[in-house]
Amino acid sequence: MFSLRWKLGGALLLVVLVSVGIMAFLTNQNTTSQFQQYIQTGSAAYNQRVVNNLEQYYAQVQSWSGVQEILLASLRTTGDRLVLADNSGKIVGDTANQAVGKTAVSLGISEGNLIQAGGQTVGTLYLDLSGMMGSGRGYMGGRGMMSGSSLPITAAADIVQPAEGAFLSRINNYLWIAAIIAVAIALLLGFFITRQITRPIRSLATGAAHISSGDLGYRVKIHANDEMGKLAESFNDMAQKLDDSEQSRRRLVSDVAHELRTPLTIIQGTVDGIADGVFQPDRKHLDSIREQTLLLTHLVNDLRDLSLAESGQLKLERLSTDMLDLIQRKIAQFEVNARQKNVRLKLENQSAIAPIDIDAKRIEQVMGNLLSNAIRHTPEAGQITIAMRTQGSTPGGRELVVSVVDTGEGIPAENLPHVFERFYRVENSRSRSEGGVGLGLAIVKQMVQAHGGRVWVESLSGQGSTFYFSLPFPESSGSK
Ligand code: ADP
């Protein structure tokens, strides 16, 4: 299989060969025809000039005596031959000095240029441009001419003489040499151009090979402002995302393993203790085992929900739901916990809100996570206020915003951007014993986003936190 470089080089060479070939052919054709035209015009003018000279000479001398000098002086090249016959057809001048005294008829020549003087024909000029008189080529010039005043018209091809032909072939040779030089330069340029084009592609191919072999830290180095540069940028972005997701997968596996270890160690220790007779199989130890298995079940359920939501596979069973009712029910469930800590749970603005299409079980989970966090992080005699409002004016942009405000310890500013990340705990959850595993808010975020809503938090360390989530009303749904 030919490499891209060979294919590009081949294509370039083909284009150069075809275009140089066409150019050389056309130039050759054009030069030949232009040159022949030039010669034809030149020859006709020459004929006319010689005829004029002879006419003037005759007008002055009134005879052809001494005309040989004029004919010799009129020769253009040594290859030409001028022959002059008087009005009786007798040759009176011949630059080749061979035919004087003979007649044109005896020489078998015809079709000359008529020489006029005083309104009469006084002679005929024959131009042997080929220098081959009598060889059958014939005489050029004056063909079909009635008087010296009109120019002879001859076929262009007949006019080209050996010297002129040599000139033409020299031009052709130069043309071909130019074509060969052009092809050589094109080959050289093609070599560099194809190298320039294929180099970034080769870098990308190398990059792809590194990534596919697991070297996710590999980045291609292409600094160009063209499509290749953009492709390399996208490639590096893709590699970065792969790297990030691989690292996050590793972190997740290690976090999960870490979170599973503590309850499993407690269960195993308690069971071992009972088996070895160190512990009694009494209520206290069985409760401890049950607590840890519940924790494990909870963790596994949370992880399953999170992974379903993150992969977009969470199936929502949306039903028209009265949010006020849902929140009141949830508050009632947490009343006991709150009272144990002497924390007051308060629902603000209890006016009815239009029903909204949500998966009630999932939103209850959201509310549950927010309330349990708020209770956990609010000290004795604190207060947790839940409020609901609708916002947005256009029908498509209306949303329900729920806020959970506590008077707890708050969250330091540097931790705020991360609290919705999975397994993220502020300062490893202050006291780990009371904290969860750091999945609660990640689940809140995923569940709300699955409903098309948003989550955000406002908090000042030591001054409590406010968690918000919004749920969009469907376009047709009304709201107050
Ligand atoms: P966890 O299950 O460990 O509570 P979350 O995802 O629910 O994990 O919370 C992440 C972190 O955010 C926790 O470590 C906790 O310290 C902090 N956090 C959550 N809610 C509050 C709150 N109402 N007040 C103060 N800190 C909070």
XYZ file of C-alpha atoms and ligand atoms in Angstrom:
507
model
C 0.000 0.000 0.000
C 1.305 3.436 -0.914
C 1.680 5.923 1.902
C -0.225 9.207 1.855
C 3.024 10.963 1.046
C 3.545 8.909 -2.103
C -0.042 9.412 -3.161
C 0.171 13.188 -2.655
C 3.559 13.329 -4.404
C 2.236 11.230 -7.307
C -0.841 13.436 -7.674
C 1.312 16.564 -7.625
C 3.687 15.125 -10.236
C 0.799 14.118 -12.470
C -0.700 17.601 -12.287
C 2.676 19.185 -13.075
C 3.353 16.806 -15.982
C -0.068 17.318 -17.528
C -0.006 21.101 -17.153
C 3.595 21.473 -18.352
C 2.858 19.113 -21.278
C -0.252 21.074 -22.302
C 1.610 24.359 -21.897
C 4.582 23.155 -23.966
C 2.316 21.791 -26.699
C 0.217 24.947 -26.925
C 3.267 27.226 -26.787
C 4.935 25.163 -29.505
C 1.878 25.347 -31.742
C 1.402 29.021 -31.161
C 5.067 29.884 -31.653
C 5.196 27.979 -34.957
C 2.097 29.636 -36.367
C 3.071 33.112 -35.092
C 6.557 32.672 -36.475
C 5.285 31.502 -39.853
C 2.972 34.474 -40.002
C 5.867 36.760 -39.164
C 8.007 35.235 -41.910
C 5.175 35.415 -44.403
C 4.627 39.084 -43.700
C 8.376 39.701 -43.816
C 8.760 37.880 -47.149
C 5.893 39.730 -48.744
C 7.359 43.034 -47.630
C 10.770 41.960 -48.926
C 9.304 41.037 -52.330
C 7.591 44.378 -52.541
C 10.756 46.240 -51.566
C 12.858 44.495 -54.224
C 10.165 45.067 -56.872
C 10.001 48.781 -55.912
C 13.798 49.083 -56.095
C 13.829 47.479 -59.549
C 10.961 49.670 -60.763
C 12.843 52.768 -59.591
C 16.040 51.516 -61.186
C 14.329 50.917 -64.521
C 12.589 54.268 -64.381
C 15.987 55.923 -63.979
C 18.120 53.800 -66.313
C 15.375 52.858 -68.827
C 17.056 49.457 -69.299
C 18.172 46.475 -67.238
C 21.869 46.975 -67.839
C 23.811 46.826 -64.574
C 20.859 45.381 -62.722
C 22.942 42.447 -61.486
C 24.531 44.796 -58.898
C 21.100 45.805 -57.636
C 19.971 42.206 -57.377
C 23.088 41.191 -55.438
C 22.670 44.177 -53.143
C 19.063 43.203 -52.525
C 19.838 39.649 -51.282
C 18.693 38.979 -47.755
C 20.621 35.811 -47.053
C 23.192 33.812 -48.963
C 20.583 31.084 -49.339
C 18.258 33.346 -51.388
C 18.394 33.721 -55.149
C 16.893 36.515 -57.187
C 16.352 36.081 -60.904
C 15.161 38.911 -63.191
C 13.742 38.462 -66.691
C 13.050 41.339 -69.074
C 9.691 41.828 -70.748
C 10.596 39.259 -73.387
C 11.271 36.594 -70.761
C 15.059 36.664 -71.146
C 16.992 36.407 -67.937
C 18.914 39.664 -67.426
C 20.041 39.199 -63.860
C 20.666 36.229 -61.581
C 22.272 36.448 -58.169
C 23.539 32.892 -58.662
C 25.062 34.013 -61.951
C 23.881 30.927 -63.786
C 20.869 31.796 -65.836
C 21.687 35.135 -67.481
C 20.945 34.953 -71.182
C 18.545 32.043 -70.872
C 14.786 32.426 -70.857
C 12.404 31.861 -68.042
C 10.488 29.441 -70.187
C 13.605 27.403 -70.907
C 14.337 27.302 -67.201
C 10.769 26.239 -66.559
C 10.111 28.995 -64.100
C 6.930 30.985 -63.823
C 4.854 33.044 -61.441
C 7.169 35.958 -60.829
C 6.547 39.491 -59.651
C 5.809 41.818 -62.540
C 7.968 44.968 -62.718
C 6.138 48.030 -64.032
C 7.629 51.218 -65.414
C 5.787 53.984 -67.231
C 2.597 51.946 -67.132
C 4.161 48.971 -68.858
C 5.492 45.669 -67.719
C 9.244 45.802 -68.130
C 10.288 42.590 -66.470
C 9.556 39.790 -64.035
C 11.338 39.068 -60.772
C 11.610 35.508 -59.614
C 12.504 34.821 -56.034
C 14.014 31.463 -55.373
C 13.656 31.422 -51.662
C 14.505 27.793 -51.369
C 17.711 28.178 -53.307
C 16.724 25.101 -55.299
C 15.798 26.438 -58.663
C 14.709 23.752 -61.029
C 14.318 21.162 -58.317
C 10.572 21.208 -58.583
C 9.984 23.392 -55.556
C 9.025 26.302 -57.789
C 9.382 29.988 -57.191
C 7.733 31.779 -54.380
C 6.301 35.263 -54.386
C 4.040 36.923 -56.851
C 1.792 33.884 -57.104
C -1.437 35.009 -58.711
C -0.159 38.570 -58.687
C -1.368 40.925 -61.391
C 0.869 43.831 -60.504
C 3.668 44.656 -58.082
C 1.323 46.786 -56.067
C -0.492 43.869 -54.473
C 1.258 41.493 -52.071
C 1.676 37.825 -52.896
C -0.146 35.317 -50.705
C 1.549 31.985 -50.214
C 0.897 29.019 -48.007
C 2.592 29.595 -44.663
C 4.168 26.145 -44.544
C 5.959 26.758 -47.837
C 7.617 29.839 -46.502
C 9.531 28.279 -43.631
C 13.120 27.950 -44.693
C 15.846 25.683 -43.225
C 17.352 28.496 -41.133
C 13.957 29.510 -39.897
C 13.045 25.875 -39.254
C 16.222 25.542 -37.237
C 15.223 28.608 -35.276
C 11.826 27.065 -34.569
C 13.310 23.768 -33.489
C 15.719 25.668 -31.219
C 12.746 27.345 -29.621
C 11.094 23.950 -29.210
C 14.213 22.572 -27.599
C 14.259 25.470 -25.160
C 10.626 24.772 -24.433
C 11.325 21.167 -23.587
C 14.331 22.095 -21.480
C 12.110 24.605 -19.613
C 9.514 21.861 -19.155
C 12.103 19.457 -17.746
C 13.436 22.145 -15.381
C 9.844 22.915 -14.309
C 9.199 19.232 -13.598
C 12.448 18.941 -11.637
C 11.616 22.036 -9.547
C 8.063 20.737 -9.056
C 9.467 17.405 -7.864
C 11.741 19.153 -5.397
C 8.969 21.441 -4.136
C 6.561 18.487 -4.054
C 8.995 16.609 -1.826
C 9.015 19.432 0.733
C 5.316 20.278 0.430
C 4.164 16.687 0.865
C 6.531 16.382 3.825
C 4.978 19.505 5.342
C 1.457 18.166 4.786
C 2.057 14.632 5.971
C 4.209 15.458 9.005
C 1.282 16.575 11.221
C -0.752 13.562 10.061
C 2.102 11.286 11.075
C 2.276 13.040 14.483
C -1.462 12.489 14.938
C -1.133 8.829 13.976
C 1.666 8.437 16.524
C -0.494 10.210 19.128
C -3.456 7.917 18.411
C -1.196 4.869 18.760
C 0.045 6.141 22.158
C -3.504 6.799 23.401
C -4.791 3.433 22.236
C -1.898 1.703 23.976
C -2.977 3.372 27.239
C -0.510 6.282 27.361
C -3.254 8.839 28.059
C -0.773 11.543 29.052
C 0.579 11.763 25.482
C -0.129 15.010 23.624
C 0.660 15.848 19.993
C 2.771 18.936 19.340
C 1.416 20.723 16.284
C 1.561 24.499 16.378
C -0.253 25.515 13.227
C -3.095 27.929 12.690
C -4.796 25.798 10.070
C -7.144 22.810 10.046
C -4.293 20.553 11.178
C -3.699 22.811 14.186
C -7.398 22.627 15.055
C -7.420 18.861 14.595
C -4.410 18.549 16.896
C -6.136 20.788 19.455
C -9.268 18.615 19.344
C -7.115 15.505 19.576
C -5.356 16.856 22.679
C -8.710 17.898 24.202
C -10.045 14.413 23.583
C -6.923 12.879 25.133
C -7.295 15.204 28.147
C -10.933 14.164 28.626
C -10.012 10.501 28.340
C -7.246 11.046 30.857
C -9.605 12.899 33.229
C -12.278 10.250 32.967
C -9.734 7.469 33.475
C -8.415 9.218 36.564
C -11.919 9.786 37.855
C -12.717 6.099 37.273
C -9.618 5.106 39.239
C -10.516 7.542 42.015
C -14.040 6.173 42.119
C -12.850 2.580 42.392
C -10.426 3.472 45.159
C -13.057 5.626 46.972
C -15.620 2.830 46.771
C -13.072 0.285 48.028
C -12.182 2.652 50.852
C -15.815 3.227 51.860
C -16.598 -0.496 51.755
C -13.616 -1.358 53.917
C -14.782 0.325 57.157
C -18.211 -1.351 57.509
C -16.822 -4.656 56.265
C -14.001 -4.520 58.820
C -16.494 -3.799 61.610
C -18.805 -6.640 60.485
C -15.909 -9.070 60.110
C -14.412 -8.065 63.482
C -17.750 -8.468 65.280
C -18.521 -11.808 63.597
C -14.989 -13.077 64.338
C -15.336 -11.933 67.942
C -18.644 -13.805 68.334
C -17.187 -16.910 66.638
C -14.153 -16.838 68.906
C -16.324 -16.353 71.964
C -14.818 -12.916 72.658
C -18.233 -11.220 72.106
C -21.608 -12.476 73.124
C -24.050 -12.831 70.219
C -26.274 -10.304 71.998
C -28.493 -7.491 70.734
C -25.738 -4.869 70.943
C -23.392 -6.749 68.594
C -26.166 -7.844 66.255
C -27.350 -4.221 66.038
C -23.831 -3.141 65.179
C -23.715 -5.710 62.355
C -27.152 -4.638 61.117
C -26.151 -0.973 61.187
C -23.081 -1.666 59.079
C -24.988 -3.802 56.561
C -27.590 -1.030 56.279
C -24.750 1.402 55.630
C -23.392 -0.898 52.945
C -26.820 -1.281 51.336
C -27.232 2.484 51.403
C -23.800 2.989 49.837
C -24.451 0.445 47.109
C -27.860 2.005 46.343
C -26.356 5.474 46.206
C -23.614 4.298 43.870
C -26.123 2.586 41.612
C -28.314 5.719 41.437
C -25.316 7.897 40.792
C -23.927 5.740 38.030
C -27.369 5.448 36.390
C -27.843 9.211 36.536
C -24.326 9.972 35.325
C -24.707 7.664 32.335
C -28.113 9.194 31.539
C -29.909 5.898 32.145
C -31.955 6.988 35.139
C -35.603 6.305 34.287
C -37.808 9.018 35.756
C -41.421 8.178 36.467
C -42.807 11.660 36.121
C -46.225 12.312 37.559
C -48.011 15.535 38.286
C -47.029 16.177 41.907
C -47.981 18.675 44.580
C -44.575 19.887 45.777
C -45.960 21.514 48.921
C -47.402 18.196 49.960
C -44.138 16.366 49.164
C -42.064 18.804 51.205
C -44.435 18.728 54.147
C -44.273 14.933 54.182
C -40.483 15.004 54.062
C -40.298 17.557 56.889
C -42.562 15.363 58.984
C -40.196 12.417 58.457
C -37.219 14.432 59.714
C -39.067 16.051 62.632
C -37.858 13.388 65.067
C -34.197 13.720 64.075
C -34.415 17.498 64.302
C -36.108 17.453 67.666
C -33.412 15.136 69.022
C -30.892 17.869 68.230
C -33.240 20.608 69.343
C -33.269 22.018 65.832
C -36.377 23.701 64.497
C -37.650 22.712 61.052
C -39.749 25.443 59.498
C -41.608 25.635 56.182
C -41.963 29.189 54.963
C -44.771 30.487 52.748
C -47.149 27.568 52.643
C -49.246 28.882 49.776
C -50.137 26.300 47.146
C -47.956 25.830 44.087
C -49.231 24.429 40.773
C -48.545 20.701 40.383
C -45.303 19.886 38.641
C -44.276 16.823 36.608
C -41.556 15.087 38.587
C -40.458 11.674 39.766
C -41.647 12.159 43.358
C -39.434 9.362 44.727
C -36.292 10.996 43.320
C -37.191 14.495 44.498
C -37.991 13.051 47.942
C -34.483 11.592 47.869
C -33.129 15.071 47.020
C -35.080 16.695 49.852
C -34.062 13.893 52.236
C -30.345 14.353 51.469
C -30.541 18.135 51.880
C -32.521 17.918 55.132
C -30.302 15.244 56.670
C -27.196 17.291 55.775
C -28.759 20.445 57.230
C -29.717 18.694 60.479
C -26.297 17.066 60.708
C -24.459 20.354 60.297
C -26.715 22.557 62.436
C -25.882 22.799 66.124
C -28.386 22.645 69.003
C -31.091 25.292 69.028
C -30.482 26.032 65.379
C -33.110 26.452 62.715
C -33.676 25.032 59.265
C -35.991 26.927 56.947
C -37.434 25.417 53.790
C -38.936 27.761 51.206
C -40.446 27.447 47.737
C -41.001 30.045 45.050
C -41.551 30.181 41.318
C -39.440 32.361 39.101
C -39.016 33.226 35.430
C -41.566 35.148 33.374
C -41.839 33.395 30.014
C -43.976 30.246 30.038
C -41.038 28.083 28.853
C -38.658 29.581 31.412
C -40.708 29.201 34.601
C -39.160 27.149 37.331
C -39.775 26.160 40.889
C -36.941 26.990 43.270
C -36.660 25.178 46.603
C -34.211 26.417 49.235
C -33.003 24.784 52.454
C -31.428 27.333 54.793
C -29.646 26.295 57.972
C -27.957 28.164 60.775
C -25.140 25.649 60.928
C -21.399 25.773 60.637
C -21.384 26.816 56.987
C -18.913 25.736 54.332
C -15.511 27.401 53.776
C -15.296 29.258 50.439
C -12.518 27.000 49.111
C -14.722 23.915 49.583
C -17.881 25.395 48.074
C -17.123 24.622 44.400
C -16.556 20.959 45.199
C -19.373 19.982 47.555
C -21.446 18.500 44.698
C -18.602 16.207 43.587
C -18.908 12.536 44.479
C -16.957 11.383 47.541
C -16.089 14.994 48.332
C -16.132 15.797 52.025
C -15.327 19.136 53.566
C -12.091 18.589 55.584
C -12.873 14.892 55.444
C -16.238 15.642 56.998
C -15.083 17.271 60.172
C -16.051 14.335 62.320
C -16.201 11.306 60.035
C -18.292 9.336 62.380
C -21.307 11.551 61.801
C -20.755 12.297 58.131
C -21.769 10.235 55.139
C -19.445 9.043 52.413
C -19.691 12.211 50.347
C -22.278 10.966 47.868
C -25.368 12.815 49.183
C -24.917 16.091 47.299
C -23.575 14.347 44.174
C -26.856 12.406 44.076
C -28.857 15.617 44.665
C -27.113 17.212 41.692
C -27.626 14.245 39.368
C -31.314 13.780 40.302
C -32.108 17.457 39.825
C -30.202 17.612 36.541
C -32.081 14.516 35.340
C -35.239 16.622 35.831
C -33.683 19.454 33.782
C -33.045 21.582 36.887
C -30.018 23.161 38.597
C -28.421 23.038 42.038
C -26.327 25.657 43.791
C -25.200 26.641 47.240
C -24.476 29.834 49.134
C -22.594 29.655 52.378
C -20.280 31.555 54.677
C -18.134 29.667 57.102
C -19.737 29.882 60.570
C -22.895 31.538 59.274
C -24.927 28.680 57.893
C -25.572 27.449 54.360
C -28.380 27.726 51.829
C -28.819 24.911 49.315
C -31.037 25.602 46.297
C -32.455 23.422 43.612
C -34.725 24.336 40.739
C -37.192 22.267 38.742
C -38.501 23.579 35.423
C -42.234 23.726 34.809
C -43.188 22.125 31.527
C -44.138 24.767 28.946
C -47.885 24.088 29.090
C -48.015 23.827 32.871
C -49.361 26.895 34.675
C -47.903 28.205 37.926
C -48.632 30.918 40.333
P -21.934 13.475 53.065
O -22.793 12.338 52.700
O -20.571 13.108 53.489
O -22.585 14.505 53.882
P -22.512 15.194 50.921
O -22.239 14.991 49.511
O -23.914 15.178 51.366
O -21.647 14.147 51.693
O -21.856 16.548 51.353
C -20.562 16.888 50.927
C -19.872 17.777 51.953
O -20.588 19.014 52.048
C -19.895 17.149 53.319
O -18.584 16.767 53.618
C -20.331 18.219 54.263
O -19.256 18.598 55.107
C -20.676 19.423 53.408
N -22.077 19.840 53.654
C -23.174 19.349 53.082
N -24.268 19.990 53.524
C -23.863 20.891 54.439
C -24.507 21.844 55.271
N -25.828 22.004 55.265
N -23.735 22.619 56.091
C -22.402 22.462 56.092
N -21.711 21.588 55.307
C -22.433 20.798 54.518
